[in-house]
Coordinates of C-alpha atoms in Angstrom, one line a residue:
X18 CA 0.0 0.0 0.0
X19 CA 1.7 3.5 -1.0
X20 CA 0.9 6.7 0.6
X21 CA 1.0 9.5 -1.7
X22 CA 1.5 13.2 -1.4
X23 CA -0.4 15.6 -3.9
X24 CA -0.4 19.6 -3.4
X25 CA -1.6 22.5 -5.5
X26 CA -3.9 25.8 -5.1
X27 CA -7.1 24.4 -4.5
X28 CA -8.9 21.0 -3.6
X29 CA -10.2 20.5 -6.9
X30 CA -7.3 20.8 -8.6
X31 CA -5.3 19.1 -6.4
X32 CA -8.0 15.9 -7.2
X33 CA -7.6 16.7 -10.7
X34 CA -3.9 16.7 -10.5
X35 CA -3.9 13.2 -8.6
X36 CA -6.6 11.5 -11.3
X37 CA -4.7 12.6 -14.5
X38 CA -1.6 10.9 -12.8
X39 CA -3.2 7.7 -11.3
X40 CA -6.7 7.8 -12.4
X41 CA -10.4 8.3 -10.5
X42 CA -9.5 5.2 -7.9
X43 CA -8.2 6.7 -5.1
X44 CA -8.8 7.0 -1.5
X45 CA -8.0 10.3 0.4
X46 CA -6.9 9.9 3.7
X47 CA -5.9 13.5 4.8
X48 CA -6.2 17.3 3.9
X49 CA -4.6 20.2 5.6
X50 CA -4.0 23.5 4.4
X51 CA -0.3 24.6 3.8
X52 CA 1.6 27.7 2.9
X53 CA 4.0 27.0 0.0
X54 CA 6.3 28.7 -2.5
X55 CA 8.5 32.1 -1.3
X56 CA 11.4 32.8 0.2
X57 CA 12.2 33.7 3.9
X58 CA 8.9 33.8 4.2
X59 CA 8.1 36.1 1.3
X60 CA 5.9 35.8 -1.5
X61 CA 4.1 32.8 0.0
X62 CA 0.7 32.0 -0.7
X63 CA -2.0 29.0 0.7
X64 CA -2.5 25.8 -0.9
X65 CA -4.2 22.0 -0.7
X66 CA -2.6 18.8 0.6
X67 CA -4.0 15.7 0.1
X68 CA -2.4 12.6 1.1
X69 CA -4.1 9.3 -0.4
X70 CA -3.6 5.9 -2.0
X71 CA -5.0 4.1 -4.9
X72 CA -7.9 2.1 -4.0
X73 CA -7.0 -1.4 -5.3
X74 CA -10.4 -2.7 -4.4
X75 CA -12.1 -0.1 -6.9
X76 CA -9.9 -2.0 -9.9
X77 CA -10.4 -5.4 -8.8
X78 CA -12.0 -7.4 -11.3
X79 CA -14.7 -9.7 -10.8
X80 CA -14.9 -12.3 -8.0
X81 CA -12.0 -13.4 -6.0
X82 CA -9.8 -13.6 -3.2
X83 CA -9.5 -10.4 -0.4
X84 CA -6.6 -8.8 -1.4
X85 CA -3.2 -9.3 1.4
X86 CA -4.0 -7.1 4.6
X87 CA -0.9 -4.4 4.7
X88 CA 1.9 -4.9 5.9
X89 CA 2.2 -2.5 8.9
X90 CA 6.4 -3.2 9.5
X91 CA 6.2 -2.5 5.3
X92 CA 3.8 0.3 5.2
X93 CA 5.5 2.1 8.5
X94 CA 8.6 2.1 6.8
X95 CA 7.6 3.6 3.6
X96 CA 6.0 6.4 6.1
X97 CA 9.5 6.9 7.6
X98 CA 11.6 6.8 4.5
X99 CA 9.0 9.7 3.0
X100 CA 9.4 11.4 5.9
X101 CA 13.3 11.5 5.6
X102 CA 13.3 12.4 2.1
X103 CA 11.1 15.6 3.1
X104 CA 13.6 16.9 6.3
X105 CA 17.0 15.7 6.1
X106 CA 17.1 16.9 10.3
X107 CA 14.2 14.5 10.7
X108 CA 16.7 11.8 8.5
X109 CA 18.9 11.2 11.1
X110 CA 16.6 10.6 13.8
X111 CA 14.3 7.9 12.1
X112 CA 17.2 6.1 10.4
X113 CA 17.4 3.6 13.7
X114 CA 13.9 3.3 13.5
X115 CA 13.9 2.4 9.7
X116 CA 16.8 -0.3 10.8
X117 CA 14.9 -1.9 13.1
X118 CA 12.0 -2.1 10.5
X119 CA 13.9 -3.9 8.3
X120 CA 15.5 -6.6 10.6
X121 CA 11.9 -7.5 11.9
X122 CA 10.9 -7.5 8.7
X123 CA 13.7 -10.0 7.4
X124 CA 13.6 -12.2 10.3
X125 CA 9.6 -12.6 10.3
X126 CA 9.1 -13.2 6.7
X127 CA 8.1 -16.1 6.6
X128 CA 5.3 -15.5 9.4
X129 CA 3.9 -13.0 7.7
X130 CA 3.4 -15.0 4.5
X131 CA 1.4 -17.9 6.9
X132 CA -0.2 -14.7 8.4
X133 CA -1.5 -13.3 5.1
X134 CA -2.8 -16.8 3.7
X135 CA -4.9 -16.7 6.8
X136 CA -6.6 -13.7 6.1
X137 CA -6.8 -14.4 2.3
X138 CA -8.7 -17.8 3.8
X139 CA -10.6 -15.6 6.0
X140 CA -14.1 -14.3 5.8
X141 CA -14.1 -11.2 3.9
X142 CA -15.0 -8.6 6.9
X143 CA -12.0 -9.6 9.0
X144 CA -9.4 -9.0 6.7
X145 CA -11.5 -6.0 6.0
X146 CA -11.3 -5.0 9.7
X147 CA -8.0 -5.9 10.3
X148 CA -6.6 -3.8 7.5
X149 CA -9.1 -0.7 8.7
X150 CA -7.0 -1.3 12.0
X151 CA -3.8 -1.4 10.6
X152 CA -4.3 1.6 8.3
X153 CA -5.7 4.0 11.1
X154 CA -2.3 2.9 13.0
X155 CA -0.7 4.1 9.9
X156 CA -2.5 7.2 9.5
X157 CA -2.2 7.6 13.3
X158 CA 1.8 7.7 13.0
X159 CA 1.6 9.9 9.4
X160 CA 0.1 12.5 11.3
X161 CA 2.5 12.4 14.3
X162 CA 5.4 12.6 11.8
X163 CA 3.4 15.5 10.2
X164 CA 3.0 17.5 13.5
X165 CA 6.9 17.2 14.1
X166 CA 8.2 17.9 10.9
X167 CA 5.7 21.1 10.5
X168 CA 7.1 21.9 14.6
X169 CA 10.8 21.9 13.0
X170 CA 9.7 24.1 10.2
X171 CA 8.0 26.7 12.1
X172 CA 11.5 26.6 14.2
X173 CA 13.3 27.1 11.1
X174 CA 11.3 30.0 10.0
X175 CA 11.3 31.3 13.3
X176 CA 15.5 30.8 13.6
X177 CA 15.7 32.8 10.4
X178 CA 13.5 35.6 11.1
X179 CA 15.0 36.2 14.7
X180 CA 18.7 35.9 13.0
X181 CA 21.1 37.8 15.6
X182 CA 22.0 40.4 12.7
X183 CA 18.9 41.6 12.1
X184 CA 17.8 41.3 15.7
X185 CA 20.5 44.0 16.8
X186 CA 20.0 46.0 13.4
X187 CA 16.5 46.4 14.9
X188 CA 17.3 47.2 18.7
X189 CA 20.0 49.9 17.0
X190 CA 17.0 51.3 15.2
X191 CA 14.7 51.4 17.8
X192 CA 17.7 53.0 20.1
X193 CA 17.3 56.5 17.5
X194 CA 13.9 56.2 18.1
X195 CA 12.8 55.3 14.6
X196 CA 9.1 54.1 14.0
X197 CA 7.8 50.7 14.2
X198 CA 6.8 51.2 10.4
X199 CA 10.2 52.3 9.0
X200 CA 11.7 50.2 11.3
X201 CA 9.6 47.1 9.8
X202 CA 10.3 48.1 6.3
X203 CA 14.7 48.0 7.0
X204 CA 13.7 44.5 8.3
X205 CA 11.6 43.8 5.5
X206 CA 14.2 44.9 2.8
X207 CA 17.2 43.0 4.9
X208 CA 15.5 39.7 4.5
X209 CA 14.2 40.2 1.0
X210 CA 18.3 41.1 -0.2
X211 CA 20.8 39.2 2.3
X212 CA 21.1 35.7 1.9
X213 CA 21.4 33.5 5.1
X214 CA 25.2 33.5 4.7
X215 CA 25.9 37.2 4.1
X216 CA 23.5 37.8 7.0
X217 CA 26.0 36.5 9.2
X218 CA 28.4 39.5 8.1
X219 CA 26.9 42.1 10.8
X220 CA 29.1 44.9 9.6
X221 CA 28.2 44.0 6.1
X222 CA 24.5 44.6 6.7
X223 CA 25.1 47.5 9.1
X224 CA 27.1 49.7 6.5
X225 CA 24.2 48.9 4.1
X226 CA 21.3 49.7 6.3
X227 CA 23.1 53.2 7.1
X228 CA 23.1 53.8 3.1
X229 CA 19.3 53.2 3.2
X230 CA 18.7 55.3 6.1
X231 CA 21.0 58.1 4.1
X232 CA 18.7 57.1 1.0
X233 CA 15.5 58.5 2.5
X234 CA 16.5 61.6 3.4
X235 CA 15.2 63.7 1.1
X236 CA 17.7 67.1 0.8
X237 CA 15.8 70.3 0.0
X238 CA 17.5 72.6 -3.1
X239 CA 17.7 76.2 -1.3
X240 CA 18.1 77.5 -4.3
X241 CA 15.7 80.2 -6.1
X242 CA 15.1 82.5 -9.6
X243 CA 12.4 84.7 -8.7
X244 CA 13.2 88.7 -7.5
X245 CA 12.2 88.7 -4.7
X246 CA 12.8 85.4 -3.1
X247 CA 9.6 85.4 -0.6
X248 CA 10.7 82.8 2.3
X249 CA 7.7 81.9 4.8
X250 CA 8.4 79.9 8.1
X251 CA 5.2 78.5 9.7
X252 CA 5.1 76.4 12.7
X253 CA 3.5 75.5 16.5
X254 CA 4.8 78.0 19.3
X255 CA 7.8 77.8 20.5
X256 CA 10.1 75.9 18.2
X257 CA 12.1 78.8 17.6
X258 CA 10.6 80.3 14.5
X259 CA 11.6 83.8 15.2
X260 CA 15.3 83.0 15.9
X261 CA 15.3 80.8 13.2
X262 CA 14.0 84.1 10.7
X263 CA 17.1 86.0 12.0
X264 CA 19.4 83.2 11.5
X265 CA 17.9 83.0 8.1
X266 CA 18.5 86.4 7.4
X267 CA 22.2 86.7 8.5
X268 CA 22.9 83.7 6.2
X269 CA 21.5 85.3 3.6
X270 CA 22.6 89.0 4.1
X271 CA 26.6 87.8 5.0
X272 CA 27.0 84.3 3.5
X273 CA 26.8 86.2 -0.3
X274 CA 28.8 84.1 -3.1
X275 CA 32.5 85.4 -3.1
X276 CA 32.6 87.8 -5.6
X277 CA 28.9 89.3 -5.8
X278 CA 27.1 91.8 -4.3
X279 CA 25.9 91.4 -0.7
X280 CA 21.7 90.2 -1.2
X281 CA 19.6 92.9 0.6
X282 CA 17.4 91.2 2.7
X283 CA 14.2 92.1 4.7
X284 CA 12.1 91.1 7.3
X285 CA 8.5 91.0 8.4
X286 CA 6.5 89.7 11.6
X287 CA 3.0 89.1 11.3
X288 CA 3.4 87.3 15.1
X289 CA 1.3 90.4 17.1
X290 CA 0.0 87.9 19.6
X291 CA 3.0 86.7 21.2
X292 CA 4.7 89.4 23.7
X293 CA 8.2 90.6 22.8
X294 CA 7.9 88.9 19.3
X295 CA 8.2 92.3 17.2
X296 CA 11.3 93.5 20.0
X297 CA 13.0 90.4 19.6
X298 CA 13.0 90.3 15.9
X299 CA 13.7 94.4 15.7
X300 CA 16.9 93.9 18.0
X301 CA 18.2 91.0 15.6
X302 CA 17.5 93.3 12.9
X303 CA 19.4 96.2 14.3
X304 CA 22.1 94.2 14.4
X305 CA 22.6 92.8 11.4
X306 CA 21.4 96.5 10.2
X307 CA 18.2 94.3 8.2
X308 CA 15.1 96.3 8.0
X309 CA 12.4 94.7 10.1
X310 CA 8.4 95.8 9.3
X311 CA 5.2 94.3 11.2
X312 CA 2.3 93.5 9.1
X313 CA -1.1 93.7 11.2
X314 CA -3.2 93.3 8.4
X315 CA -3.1 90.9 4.9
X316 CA -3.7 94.2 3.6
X317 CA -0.6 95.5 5.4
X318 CA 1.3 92.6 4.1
X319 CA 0.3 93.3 0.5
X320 CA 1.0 96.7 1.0
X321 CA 4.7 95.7 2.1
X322 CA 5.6 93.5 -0.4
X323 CA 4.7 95.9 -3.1
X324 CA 7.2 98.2 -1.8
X325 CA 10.2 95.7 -1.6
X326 CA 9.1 94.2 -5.4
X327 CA 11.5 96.0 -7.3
X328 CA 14.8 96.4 -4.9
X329 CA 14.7 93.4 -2.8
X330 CA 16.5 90.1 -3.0
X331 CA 15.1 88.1 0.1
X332 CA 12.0 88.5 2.0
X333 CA 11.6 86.7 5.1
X334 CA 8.0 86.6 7.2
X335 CA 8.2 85.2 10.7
X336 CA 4.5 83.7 11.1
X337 CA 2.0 83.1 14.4
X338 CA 3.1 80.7 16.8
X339 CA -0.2 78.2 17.6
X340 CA -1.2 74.8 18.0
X341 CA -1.9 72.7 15.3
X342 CA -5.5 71.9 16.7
X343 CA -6.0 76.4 16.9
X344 CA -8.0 75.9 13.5
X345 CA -9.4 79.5 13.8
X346 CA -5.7 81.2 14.2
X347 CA -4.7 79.0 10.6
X348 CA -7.5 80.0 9.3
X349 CA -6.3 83.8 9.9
X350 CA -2.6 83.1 8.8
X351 CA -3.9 81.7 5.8
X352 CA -5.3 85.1 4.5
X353 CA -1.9 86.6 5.2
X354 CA -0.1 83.7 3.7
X355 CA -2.4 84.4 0.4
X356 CA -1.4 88.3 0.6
X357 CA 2.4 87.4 0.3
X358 CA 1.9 85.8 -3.0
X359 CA 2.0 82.6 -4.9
X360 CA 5.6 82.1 -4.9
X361 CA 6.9 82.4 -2.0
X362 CA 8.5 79.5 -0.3
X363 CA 7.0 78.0 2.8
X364 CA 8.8 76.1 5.1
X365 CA 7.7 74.2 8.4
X366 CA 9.7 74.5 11.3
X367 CA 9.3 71.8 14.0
X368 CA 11.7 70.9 17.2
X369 CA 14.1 67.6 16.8
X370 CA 12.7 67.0 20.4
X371 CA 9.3 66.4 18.6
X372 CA 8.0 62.6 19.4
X373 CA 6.8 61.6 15.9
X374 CA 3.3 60.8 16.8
X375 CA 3.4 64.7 17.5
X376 CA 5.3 65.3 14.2
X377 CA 2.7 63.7 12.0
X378 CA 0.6 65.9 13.6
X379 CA 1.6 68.6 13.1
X380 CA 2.4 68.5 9.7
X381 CA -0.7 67.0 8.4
X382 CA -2.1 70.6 10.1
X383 CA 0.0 72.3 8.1
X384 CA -0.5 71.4 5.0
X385 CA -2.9 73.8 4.5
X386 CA 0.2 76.1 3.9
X387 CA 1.4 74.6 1.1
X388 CA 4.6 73.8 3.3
X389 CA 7.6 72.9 0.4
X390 CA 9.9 71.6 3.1
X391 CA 11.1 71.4 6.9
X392 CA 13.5 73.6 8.8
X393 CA 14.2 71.0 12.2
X394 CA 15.2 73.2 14.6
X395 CA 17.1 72.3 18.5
X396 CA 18.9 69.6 16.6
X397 CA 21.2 70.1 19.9
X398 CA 18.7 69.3 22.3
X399 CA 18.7 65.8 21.1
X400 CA 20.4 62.4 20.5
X401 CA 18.4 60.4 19.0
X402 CA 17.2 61.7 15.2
X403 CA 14.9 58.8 13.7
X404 CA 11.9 60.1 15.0
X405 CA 13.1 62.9 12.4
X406 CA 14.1 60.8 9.2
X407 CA 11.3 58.3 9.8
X408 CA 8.2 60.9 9.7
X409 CA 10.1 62.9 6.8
X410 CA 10.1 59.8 4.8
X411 CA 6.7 58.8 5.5
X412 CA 5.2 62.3 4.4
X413 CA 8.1 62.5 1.7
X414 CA 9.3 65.9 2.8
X415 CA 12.7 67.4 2.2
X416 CA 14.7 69.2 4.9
X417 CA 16.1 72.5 4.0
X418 CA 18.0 73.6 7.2
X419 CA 19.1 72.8 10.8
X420 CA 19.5 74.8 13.8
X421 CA 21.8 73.0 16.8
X422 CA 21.5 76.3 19.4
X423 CA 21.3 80.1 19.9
X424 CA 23.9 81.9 18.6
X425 CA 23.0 84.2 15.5
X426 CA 23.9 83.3 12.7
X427 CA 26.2 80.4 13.8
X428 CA 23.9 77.5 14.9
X429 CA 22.3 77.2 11.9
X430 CA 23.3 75.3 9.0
X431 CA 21.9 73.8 5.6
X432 CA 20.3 70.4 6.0
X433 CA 22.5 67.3 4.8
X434 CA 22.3 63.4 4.6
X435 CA 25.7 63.3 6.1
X436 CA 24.9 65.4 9.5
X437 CA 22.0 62.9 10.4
X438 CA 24.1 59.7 9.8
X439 CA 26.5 60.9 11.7
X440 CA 24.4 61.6 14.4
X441 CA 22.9 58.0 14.6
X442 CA 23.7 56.4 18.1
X443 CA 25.4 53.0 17.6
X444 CA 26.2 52.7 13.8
X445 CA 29.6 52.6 12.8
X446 CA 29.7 55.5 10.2
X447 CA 32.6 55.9 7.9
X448 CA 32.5 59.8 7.0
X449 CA 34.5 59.6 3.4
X450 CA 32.3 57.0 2.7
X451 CA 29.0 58.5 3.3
X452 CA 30.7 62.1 2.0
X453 CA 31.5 60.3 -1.2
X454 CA 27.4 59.0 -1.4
X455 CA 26.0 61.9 -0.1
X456 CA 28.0 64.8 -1.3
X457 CA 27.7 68.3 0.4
X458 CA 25.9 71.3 -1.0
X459 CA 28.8 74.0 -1.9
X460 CA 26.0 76.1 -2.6
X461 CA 25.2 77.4 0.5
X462 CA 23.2 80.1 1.2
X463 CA 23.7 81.6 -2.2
X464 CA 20.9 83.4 -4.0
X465 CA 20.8 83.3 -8.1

């Protein structure tokens, strides 16, 4: 009596499969459902399996003898030599078993032929019943064999999905606080592009995941065509937006290309609301000797911005301070937003110290504002950044600058893929490396 194995999508064409190979006589004896095809546990999908064997007593012909009982010793061995084909682990452990099988086999041969011509002799329903018996024995152990080789599978699977390299790669990412979602995707893409021997190279797979991290960063271009350049910073209260403006505005005003004229910048506050907002800006302004206006009104605004249309090379508007949720103080700041024209450039600023949740937030609130990218600002109030690069590349927003304290205009810098790496706790960066795959902007802080 053989045991078979049949698999494919579905039951009936698993039956179909197993008739065009052996024809309609057949018995099934088991059907489970299994997950086949893949690798590391991608790209899998369910299927059928039916195990069965071909009824003889569907082909027998006419009148006759019972056909010989089974054979348990026989039909337990073909059992165990199926199931050693299928797991070579399982191989070694019912190899003794398979031994003894055949030495009892040998030595009681010739009992078992007196045995069968007994049951052939028989009456017809105990040979029946004793090969019912024998085969539910046999099914009995075919499942049992079944259960353990699908228990050393699921160990397998679960040995290479807790591999020690990607195990730390993911503590180190959730140590710079990156999200469970970007943090499942690195895992994701490690599996799908390391085979099980290069996953044993840690540094390998480190230096690799540090170029993904790099790769989504997205790196704003500061530069700009239009006269004047009309630069916008929204934001919630108190990330700095106002010290941020100045810094802006020293950049601009001092950091000129080598060579041309100095870029005469100017600055307006709309922030009325917030006390010592219009003196603090006026005292950075005096300083840098930058003209600094307040704008009441959108009319104001509109009025302002006429003026500075024709000799102006940079205008930068500090914005309200509010929380996200303060939908009638957008609603306000969008009417002055409007009377500073269609092309200026907005940019969000939001605190590194920001939990992402937060973040999201925040800028899904803002987006009303057309926001083109993000200014992060108390980059040194922090050290852990993948609450940062995670939210940025689930929105797909570009950073434009950072500021790391409050000296004008030296904490403040233009945004690169290079400064976050290295700021990652835990990751072994190699600087010329990531310099040479993320080059630096030269460009910085220049107005064409």
């Amino acid at each position: 009596m053989d045991i078979f194995t049949e698999q494919a999508a579905t039951y009936d064409e698993c039956i179909s499969k197993i008739t065009e190979k052996h024809g309609p006589n057949i018995h099934v004896l088991r059907q489970k459902k299994i997950r086949t095809g893949g690798f590391l546990g991608f790209f899998e999908h369910d299927a059928i399996e039916l195990n069965f064997m071909i009824s003889r007593d569907a082909i027998r012909m006419g009148p006759g003898p019972n056909p010989r009982p089974p054979d348990f010793d026989e039909e337990r061995k073909k059992i165990l030599n199926q199931a050693a084909r299928t797991s070579p682990e399982l191989a070694s452990r019912v190899a003794p078993h398979i031994a003894s099988l055949d030495s009892r086999i040998s030595a009681a041969g010739a009992t078992n032929r007196l045995a069968v011509s007994a049951q052939v002799a028989a009456p017809a329903h105990s040979a029946s019943s004793a090969a019912n018996e024998n085969l539910e024995t046999i099914l009995d152990a075919v499942k049992k064999l079944e259960a353990r080789m699908e228990k050393n599978s699921e160990a397998q699977d679960s040995r290479t999905e807790e591999h020690s390299t990607i195990t730390r790669i993911e503590a180190l990412l959730e140590k710079n606080d990156f999200s469970p979602s970007f943090m499942k995707n690195i895992c994701t893409r490690i599996k799908k592009e390391f085979s099980l021997e290069n996953l044993d190279n840690y540094d390998l797979v480190q230096d690799t995941v540090l170029e993904w991290i790099g790769e989504s960063i997205i790196i704003s271009d500061n530069s700009g065509s239009v006269r004047p350049r009309v630069i916008v910073l929204v934001g919630p209260t108190g990330v700095g937006k106002t010290t941020t403006v100045a810094k802006l505005a020293a950049a601009y005003s001092l950091a000129a290309t080598k060579g041309s004229r100095p870029l005469n910048v100017r600055v307006i506050t709309i922030d009325n609301y917030r006390i010592g907002a219009k003196q603090q800006i006026e005292i950075y302004g005096s300083i840098m000797n930058i003209p600094v206006s307040c704008a009441e009104t959108p009319n104001d605004l509109k009025t302002l911005m006429a003026m500075y249309a024709q000799d102006v090379d940079i205008v930068l508007i500090d914005t309200i301070g509010k929380s996200p949720r303060d939908y009638t103080r957008i609603a306000e700041m969008r009417q002055f937003l409007d009377a500073a024209g269609p092309i200026s450039d907005v940019h969000l600023a939001m605190s590194a110290t920001t939990k992402a949740s937060d973040m999201r937030e925040i800028m899904q609130q803002y987006e009303t504002f057309g926001y083109r990218s993000v200014i992060i600002t108390k980059f040194d109030e922090t050290v852990r950044v993948g609450n940062i690069i995670s939210v940025l590349c689930e929105k797909q927003k570009p950073l434009a600058y950072i500021t790391n304290g409050q000296r004008v205009p030296q904490d403040f810098e233009q945004a690169s893929v290079v400064r976050f790496l290295t700021n990652l706790e835990g990751f072994r960066v190699n600087r010329n490396r990531i310099e040479e795959l993320f080059p630096l902007n030269e460009t910085r802080f220049e107005w064409r």
